[in-house]
Amino acid sequence: MIDNPKSGMTLIVKTITRLTVGLILLFGIYIILHGHVSPGGGFAGGVIVALSFVHLMLAFGKDVAISKVSKNLASSLESIAALMFLSIALLGFLGGSFFLNILPKGTPFNLFSAGIIPLCNIAIGIKVGVGLFAIFLTLVIVEKSK
Amino acid sequence: MTLYFLCLMLFCVGLYGVLRKRNIIKMIVGLGIMEYAMNLFFVLMGYRFDGRAPIYAKDQEILNMVDPLPQALVLTSIVIGLAVTALIISIALRIYEKYGTFDITKIKKLKG
Amino acid sequence: MKAIDIIPLFVIIPLAAAFLISLVGRFIKRSSEVIIFISSLALLGFSIYARFLLNSAPGKILVYKIGGWAPPFGICMVMDGLSSFMLVTVNLIAFFVAVYSLSYMNQYTDKPKFFTLFSLMVCGMNGVIITGDLFNLYVFLEIASIASYALVAFGTEAEELEASFKYAIMGSIASAFIFIGIAFLYSFTSTLNMADMARILAYKQNAWVIPFTGVLFLMGFGLKSSLVPFHAWLPDAHPAAPASISAMLSGILIKTLGVYSLVRIFFNIIGSTQGYLTVLMFLGAVSMIVGVMLALSQWDLKRLLAYSSISQVGYVVLGIGLGTPLGILGGLFHLFNHSVFKSLLFLNSGSVDYAAGTRDLKETGGLGKLMPVTAKTNLIASMAIAGIPPFSGFFSKLIIIIACIQKGHFGYGLCAVIGSILTLVTFMKVQKFVFLGDVKDKLKNIKEAPFAMVFSTVCLAIICVLGGLMLLPSLRFFLDGAVAVVLKGTSYAGIVLEAASRP
């Protein structure tokens, strides 16, 4: 399916995409994970992750991208990420207050620091990444209504 | 002050697009311009002269920062704008399916 | 868990319900209905419990600091008499509408999606009511608005899409004005916490910023609550939605997003001056007359109800705009009553639509014999909305008219009386063309609506009948608490900050 010359763009675009799409995905994950020590965070990283899939879709046609992440999987993941964010917030009740940062804060500028903030960033990153991808997907395949 | 007036002008351009254009896609673009104008305005509100980006870094002492709060709020507002735009565009696509046109003057089954 | 921990639950429960439904609703049949029923029942229970909790709280106010951050640094949630009043209203209607939707939504596909959006809308409204932070209010307002844009287009028919598009464009313009207003207030006071903002505004005088933001908020929230110069979207958007959503939109959404926010900002933050009050009274009176005039000439049942909503919101705004204790009492009481009977009327129109398949007044007739329960509940709601003595609507309208006369605004009092008479005429027309007369041939074999639908309409009708009892001295605390908050005006700031400084 990937090498089908009928769907998607030309060979040049496909080759470049094959080289770069992994890098874009990795960069998005990096931005999400370092959200608490550098600019960026869940939303910016999530958008980059979504863009890597959109990139795939533009270059190879929509079937390839859907084979990686189907629409149902995207919306399930989105709900799971939202519930994850909510349960992180609910964990604060263990310490006495909603959204309380109960985990140890660590030293600033370390990767493992800032308590629940990296976890929140990961949840937001997944939510935004799949959410944006799902939006793009629904706009590409406008289902013919009855 | 000039910057604020330019923001106002941008806002008015967007409002003109929403109110006067006949093509619904152009109306949505106008809505987008309006949102950008107000976000820009809010960010400008937090600007201080010679201010730097509000980021704490290792071994650096930054004394003169711009106000970080509007930037965080504008990020939220951009997300909201994204949601609204995505929703309206999908509605517009469905409208095109039903009516076969993007012209707002031909889409009038309702009296309003 | 401490007792105060129930305050964030008003946002947590609907949010969790929304995403749980969207996660498991597709795989497990009927799970969405179970979740929505439990969550809305829990919300109703918690909101009533919170009202009683408030009675024993010092200063009749509860402030919840999210994440342990004290205001003005963190976001706080404020539960006072007004918020609690609105929470009970919203969750009461939301519960009955949810029960109604269990059966009503059978005619649409994809129930889980509907209940997801419904929960998000409830989450947004609860958030708007309970938050103590201005930007947080904007975010929750947008959550509720976006969910309602999507719900209006839920049927994806041509008219619904068009109405939703119009509603979304108007709603976005309203949000833009509100956002700019918030930006101005932030740059002027350097804080977003409502109480802190009120404290700073009280001693920082400026000739133009406060009136300017006042106008922006009036435009924004006026569009959201569809006062008359800004009402064009409402008669399209409300009828287009599924009937249960029309009930939510007309019953509580325009009041929460529009009237409540307007009252909170104008009375508690900016501080009410005579200028604002005059404008509010004028807009209220104009809405009252124009809305009912337009309603009178409609032949589509739901469109007629939508126009009548504009008129009834006019009563609420007029009552609050009078600024006297009696006027505000009348306005808030009418807000509650209108939520109940307008939801009931929309649910009844949904039952008629469900059973007869049409809502054109010219095509229906004689349904009173075929749908006796719906006919009776509709009669009760019509009498309540028109202000016939034993029903709840009579007392609230009477209080508003007395307050008008007390303040010396005889013209507005007369407007209210005329509006009430015209409302009576409008609903007599509904009753005559839908439920009385001869049965049309093609409607011969329709049946009463299913149990869940009848159950919620009957419950709402009982509330309509008994609504007047809320003026009894032992039950007055529910309304008086809300009125006291509005009357306190900008001293709200001191009360909230003092309550927040308690551990």
PDB file of N, CA and C in Angstrom, chain C residues 412-460:
ATOM      1  N   TYR C 412     -42.691  50.708  32.721  1.00  0.00           N
ATOM      2  CA  TYR C 412     -42.170  49.343  32.656  1.00  0.00           C
ATOM      3  C   TYR C 412     -43.158  48.359  33.268  1.00  0.00           C
ATOM      4  N   GLY C 413     -43.832  48.792  34.358  1.00  0.00           N
ATOM      5  CA  GLY C 413     -44.838  47.922  34.959  1.00  0.00           C
ATOM      6  C   GLY C 413     -45.944  47.601  33.973  1.00  0.00           C
ATOM      7  N   LEU C 414     -46.364  48.628  33.224  1.00  0.00           N
ATOM      8  CA  LEU C 414     -47.410  48.436  32.224  1.00  0.00           C
ATOM      9  C   LEU C 414     -46.932  47.478  31.138  1.00  0.00           C
ATOM     10  N   CYS C 415     -45.650  47.649  30.715  1.00  0.00           N
ATOM     11  CA  CYS C 415     -45.073  46.751  29.707  1.00  0.00           C
ATOM     12  C   CYS C 415     -45.153  45.317  30.192  1.00  0.00           C
ATOM     13  N   ALA C 416     -44.811  45.115  31.483  1.00  0.00           N
ATOM     14  CA  ALA C 416     -44.812  43.757  32.019  1.00  0.00           C
ATOM     15  C   ALA C 416     -46.217  43.182  31.982  1.00  0.00           C
ATOM     16  N   VAL C 417     -47.227  44.007  32.315  1.00  0.00           N
ATOM     17  CA  VAL C 417     -48.607  43.513  32.297  1.00  0.00           C
ATOM     18  C   VAL C 417     -49.021  43.156  30.883  1.00  0.00           C
ATOM     19  N   ILE C 418     -48.695  44.060  29.932  1.00  0.00           N
ATOM     20  CA  ILE C 418     -49.084  43.795  28.538  1.00  0.00           C
ATOM     21  C   ILE C 418     -48.402  42.529  28.028  1.00  0.00           C
ATOM     22  N   GLY C 419     -47.097  42.418  28.355  1.00  0.00           N
ATOM     23  CA  GLY C 419     -46.359  41.227  27.931  1.00  0.00           C
ATOM     24  C   GLY C 419     -47.007  39.974  28.470  1.00  0.00           C
ATOM     25  N   SER C 420     -47.457  40.044  29.715  1.00  0.00           N
ATOM     26  CA  SER C 420     -48.062  38.867  30.328  1.00  0.00           C
ATOM     27  C   SER C 420     -49.366  38.491  29.645  1.00  0.00           C
ATOM     28  N   ILE C 421     -50.163  39.516  29.319  1.00  0.00           N
ATOM     29  CA  ILE C 421     -51.443  39.227  28.643  1.00  0.00           C
ATOM     30  C   ILE C 421     -51.191  38.619  27.265  1.00  0.00           C
ATOM     31  N   LEU C 422     -50.213  39.207  26.540  1.00  0.00           N
ATOM     32  CA  LEU C 422     -49.921  38.676  25.208  1.00  0.00           C
ATOM     33  C   LEU C 422     -49.382  37.249  25.299  1.00  0.00           C
ATOM     34  N   THR C 423     -48.618  36.960  26.384  1.00  0.00           N
ATOM     35  CA  THR C 423     -48.141  35.591  26.572  1.00  0.00           C
ATOM     36  C   THR C 423     -49.309  34.643  26.746  1.00  0.00           C
ATOM     37  N   LEU C 424     -50.301  35.093  27.509  1.00  0.00           N
ATOM     38  CA  LEU C 424     -51.492  34.262  27.714  1.00  0.00           C
ATOM     39  C   LEU C 424     -52.156  33.956  26.385  1.00  0.00           C
ATOM     40  N   VAL C 425     -52.273  35.007  25.541  1.00  0.00           N
ATOM     41  CA  VAL C 425     -52.889  34.810  24.222  1.00  0.00           C
ATOM     42  C   VAL C 425     -52.092  33.800  23.418  1.00  0.00           C
ATOM     43  N   THR C 426     -50.746  33.959  23.442  1.00  0.00           N
ATOM     44  CA  THR C 426     -49.891  33.060  22.673  1.00  0.00           C
ATOM     45  C   THR C 426     -50.116  31.610  23.075  1.00  0.00           C
ATOM     46  N   PHE C 427     -50.156  31.389  24.395  1.00  0.00           N
ATOM     47  CA  PHE C 427     -50.233  29.993  24.820  1.00  0.00           C
ATOM     48  C   PHE C 427     -51.642  29.435  24.730  1.00  0.00           C
ATOM     49  N   MET C 428     -52.646  30.317  24.732  1.00  0.00           N
ATOM     50  CA  MET C 428     -53.991  29.832  24.426  1.00  0.00           C
ATOM     51  C   MET C 428     -54.049  29.336  22.998  1.00  0.00           C
ATOM     52  N   LYS C 429     -53.324  30.025  22.124  1.00  0.00           N
ATOM     53  CA  LYS C 429     -53.269  29.592  20.728  1.00  0.00           C
ATOM     54  C   LYS C 429     -52.637  28.198  20.625  1.00  0.00           C
ATOM     55  N   VAL C 430     -51.520  27.998  21.374  1.00  0.00           N
ATOM     56  CA  VAL C 430     -50.877  26.688  21.356  1.00  0.00           C
ATOM     57  C   VAL C 430     -51.847  25.617  21.827  1.00  0.00           C
ATOM     58  N   GLN C 431     -52.496  25.902  22.966  1.00  0.00           N
ATOM     59  CA  GLN C 431     -53.382  24.918  23.564  1.00  0.00           C
ATOM     60  C   GLN C 431     -54.517  24.574  22.605  1.00  0.00           C
ATOM     61  N   LYS C 432     -55.066  25.623  21.958  1.00  0.00           N
ATOM     62  CA  LYS C 432     -56.202  25.400  21.065  1.00  0.00           C
ATOM     63  C   LYS C 432     -55.792  24.571  19.851  1.00  0.00           C
ATOM     64  N   PHE C 433     -54.678  24.944  19.205  1.00  0.00           N
ATOM     65  CA  PHE C 433     -54.356  24.300  17.943  1.00  0.00           C
ATOM     66  C   PHE C 433     -53.713  22.936  18.126  1.00  0.00           C
ATOM     67  N   VAL C 434     -53.090  22.696  19.291  1.00  0.00           N
ATOM     68  CA  VAL C 434     -52.428  21.405  19.451  1.00  0.00           C
ATOM     69  C   VAL C 434     -53.322  20.407  20.159  1.00  0.00           C
ATOM     70  N   PHE C 435     -53.917  20.816  21.276  1.00  0.00           N
ATOM     71  CA  PHE C 435     -54.548  19.817  22.139  1.00  0.00           C
ATOM     72  C   PHE C 435     -56.069  19.812  22.066  1.00  0.00           C
ATOM     73  N   LEU C 436     -56.681  20.920  21.664  1.00  0.00           N
ATOM     74  CA  LEU C 436     -58.140  20.944  21.606  1.00  0.00           C
ATOM     75  C   LEU C 436     -58.598  20.744  20.168  1.00  0.00           C
ATOM     76  N   GLY C 437     -59.902  20.666  19.989  1.00  0.00           N
ATOM     77  CA  GLY C 437     -60.447  20.546  18.646  1.00  0.00           C
ATOM     78  C   GLY C 437     -60.532  19.100  18.196  1.00  0.00           C
ATOM     79  N   ASP C 438     -60.774  18.930  16.899  1.00  0.00           N
ATOM     80  CA  ASP C 438     -60.960  17.579  16.371  1.00  0.00           C
ATOM     81  C   ASP C 438     -59.622  16.976  15.974  1.00  0.00           C
ATOM     82  N   VAL C 439     -59.583  15.655  16.070  1.00  0.00           N
ATOM     83  CA  VAL C 439     -58.366  14.951  15.687  1.00  0.00           C
ATOM     84  C   VAL C 439     -58.303  14.870  14.171  1.00  0.00           C
ATOM     85  N   LYS C 440     -57.124  15.236  13.631  1.00  0.00           N
ATOM     86  CA  LYS C 440     -56.946  15.103  12.180  1.00  0.00           C
ATOM     87  C   LYS C 440     -56.824  13.629  11.817  1.00  0.00           C
ATOM     88  N   ASP C 441     -57.205  13.311  10.591  1.00  0.00           N
ATOM     89  CA  ASP C 441     -57.284  11.901  10.217  1.00  0.00           C
ATOM     90  C   ASP C 441     -55.959  11.166  10.336  1.00  0.00           C
ATOM     91  N   LYS C 442     -54.902  11.810   9.863  1.00  0.00           N
ATOM     92  CA  LYS C 442     -53.644  11.067   9.843  1.00  0.00           C
ATOM     93  C   LYS C 442     -53.006  10.963  11.221  1.00  0.00           C
ATOM     94  N   LEU C 443     -53.576  11.639  12.220  1.00  0.00           N
ATOM     95  CA  LEU C 443     -53.026  11.552  13.570  1.00  0.00           C
ATOM     96  C   LEU C 443     -53.840  10.619  14.451  1.00  0.00           C
ATOM     97  N   LYS C 444     -54.772   9.869  13.824  1.00  0.00           N
ATOM     98  CA  LYS C 444     -55.716   9.071  14.605  1.00  0.00           C
ATOM     99  C   LYS C 444     -55.054   8.063  15.543  1.00  0.00           C
ATOM    100  N   ASN C 445     -53.962   7.439  15.066  1.00  0.00           N
ATOM    101  CA  ASN C 445     -53.453   6.304  15.836  1.00  0.00           C
ATOM    102  C   ASN C 445     -52.138   6.613  16.546  1.00  0.00           C
ATOM    103  N   ILE C 446     -51.972   7.837  17.065  1.00  0.00           N
ATOM    104  CA  ILE C 446     -50.758   8.114  17.821  1.00  0.00           C
ATOM    105  C   ILE C 446     -50.998   7.784  19.283  1.00  0.00           C
ATOM    106  N   LYS C 447     -49.882   7.547  19.980  1.00  0.00           N
ATOM    107  CA  LYS C 447     -49.972   7.131  21.389  1.00  0.00           C
ATOM    108  C   LYS C 447     -49.286   8.164  22.280  1.00  0.00           C
ATOM    109  N   GLU C 448     -49.528   8.025  23.583  1.00  0.00           N
ATOM    110  CA  GLU C 448     -48.824   8.852  24.562  1.00  0.00           C
ATOM    111  C   GLU C 448     -47.321   8.552  24.489  1.00  0.00           C
ATOM    112  N   ALA C 449     -46.510   9.540  24.874  1.00  0.00           N
ATOM    113  CA  ALA C 449     -45.061   9.372  24.815  1.00  0.00           C
ATOM    114  C   ALA C 449     -44.610   8.295  25.799  1.00  0.00           C
ATOM    115  N   PRO C 450     -43.393   7.734  25.615  1.00  0.00           N
ATOM    116  CA  PRO C 450     -42.912   6.681  26.522  1.00  0.00           C
ATOM    117  C   PRO C 450     -42.760   7.157  27.964  1.00  0.00           C
ATOM    118  N   PHE C 451     -42.533   6.194  28.863  1.00  0.00           N
ATOM    119  CA  PHE C 451     -42.571   6.482  30.295  1.00  0.00           C
ATOM    120  C   PHE C 451     -41.550   7.529  30.721  1.00  0.00           C
ATOM    121  N   ALA C 452     -40.280   7.396  30.246  1.00  0.00           N
ATOM    122  CA  ALA C 452     -39.235   8.314  30.718  1.00  0.00           C
ATOM    123  C   ALA C 452     -39.606   9.751  30.385  1.00  0.00           C
ATOM    124  N   MET C 453     -40.190   9.950  29.190  1.00  0.00           N
ATOM    125  CA  MET C 453     -40.548  11.303  28.780  1.00  0.00           C
ATOM    126  C   MET C 453     -41.692  11.830  29.639  1.00  0.00           C
ATOM    127  N   VAL C 454     -42.697  10.974  29.857  1.00  0.00           N
ATOM    128  CA  VAL C 454     -43.841  11.407  30.660  1.00  0.00           C
ATOM    129  C   VAL C 454     -43.399  11.697  32.085  1.00  0.00           C
ATOM    130  N   PHE C 455     -42.508  10.841  32.612  1.00  0.00           N
ATOM    131  CA  PHE C 455     -42.050  11.013  33.991  1.00  0.00           C
ATOM    132  C   PHE C 455     -41.440  12.395  34.196  1.00  0.00           C
ATOM    133  N   SER C 456     -40.531  12.796  33.290  1.00  0.00           N
ATOM    134  CA  SER C 456     -39.864  14.078  33.554  1.00  0.00           C
ATOM    135  C   SER C 456     -40.804  15.248  33.324  1.00  0.00           C
ATOM    136  N   THR C 457     -41.716  15.141  32.348  1.00  0.00           N
ATOM    137  CA  THR C 457     -42.646  16.263  32.174  1.00  0.00           C
ATOM    138  C   THR C 457     -43.563  16.391  33.382  1.00  0.00           C
ATOM    139  N   VAL C 458     -44.011  15.260  33.925  1.00  0.00           N
ATOM    140  CA  VAL C 458     -44.914  15.331  35.082  1.00  0.00           C
ATOM    141  C   VAL C 458     -44.186  15.937  36.278  1.00  0.00           C
ATOM    142  N   CYS C 459     -42.919  15.502  36.492  1.00  0.00           N
ATOM    143  CA  CYS C 459     -42.166  16.055  37.627  1.00  0.00           C
ATOM    144  C   CYS C 459     -42.007  17.561  37.482  1.00  0.00           C
ATOM    145  N   LEU C 460     -41.665  18.004  36.258  1.00  0.00           N
ATOM    146  CA  LEU C 460     -41.490  19.445  36.056  1.00  0.00           C
ATOM    147  C   LEU C 460     -42.811  20.178  36.269  1.00  0.00           C
TER     148      LEU C 460
END
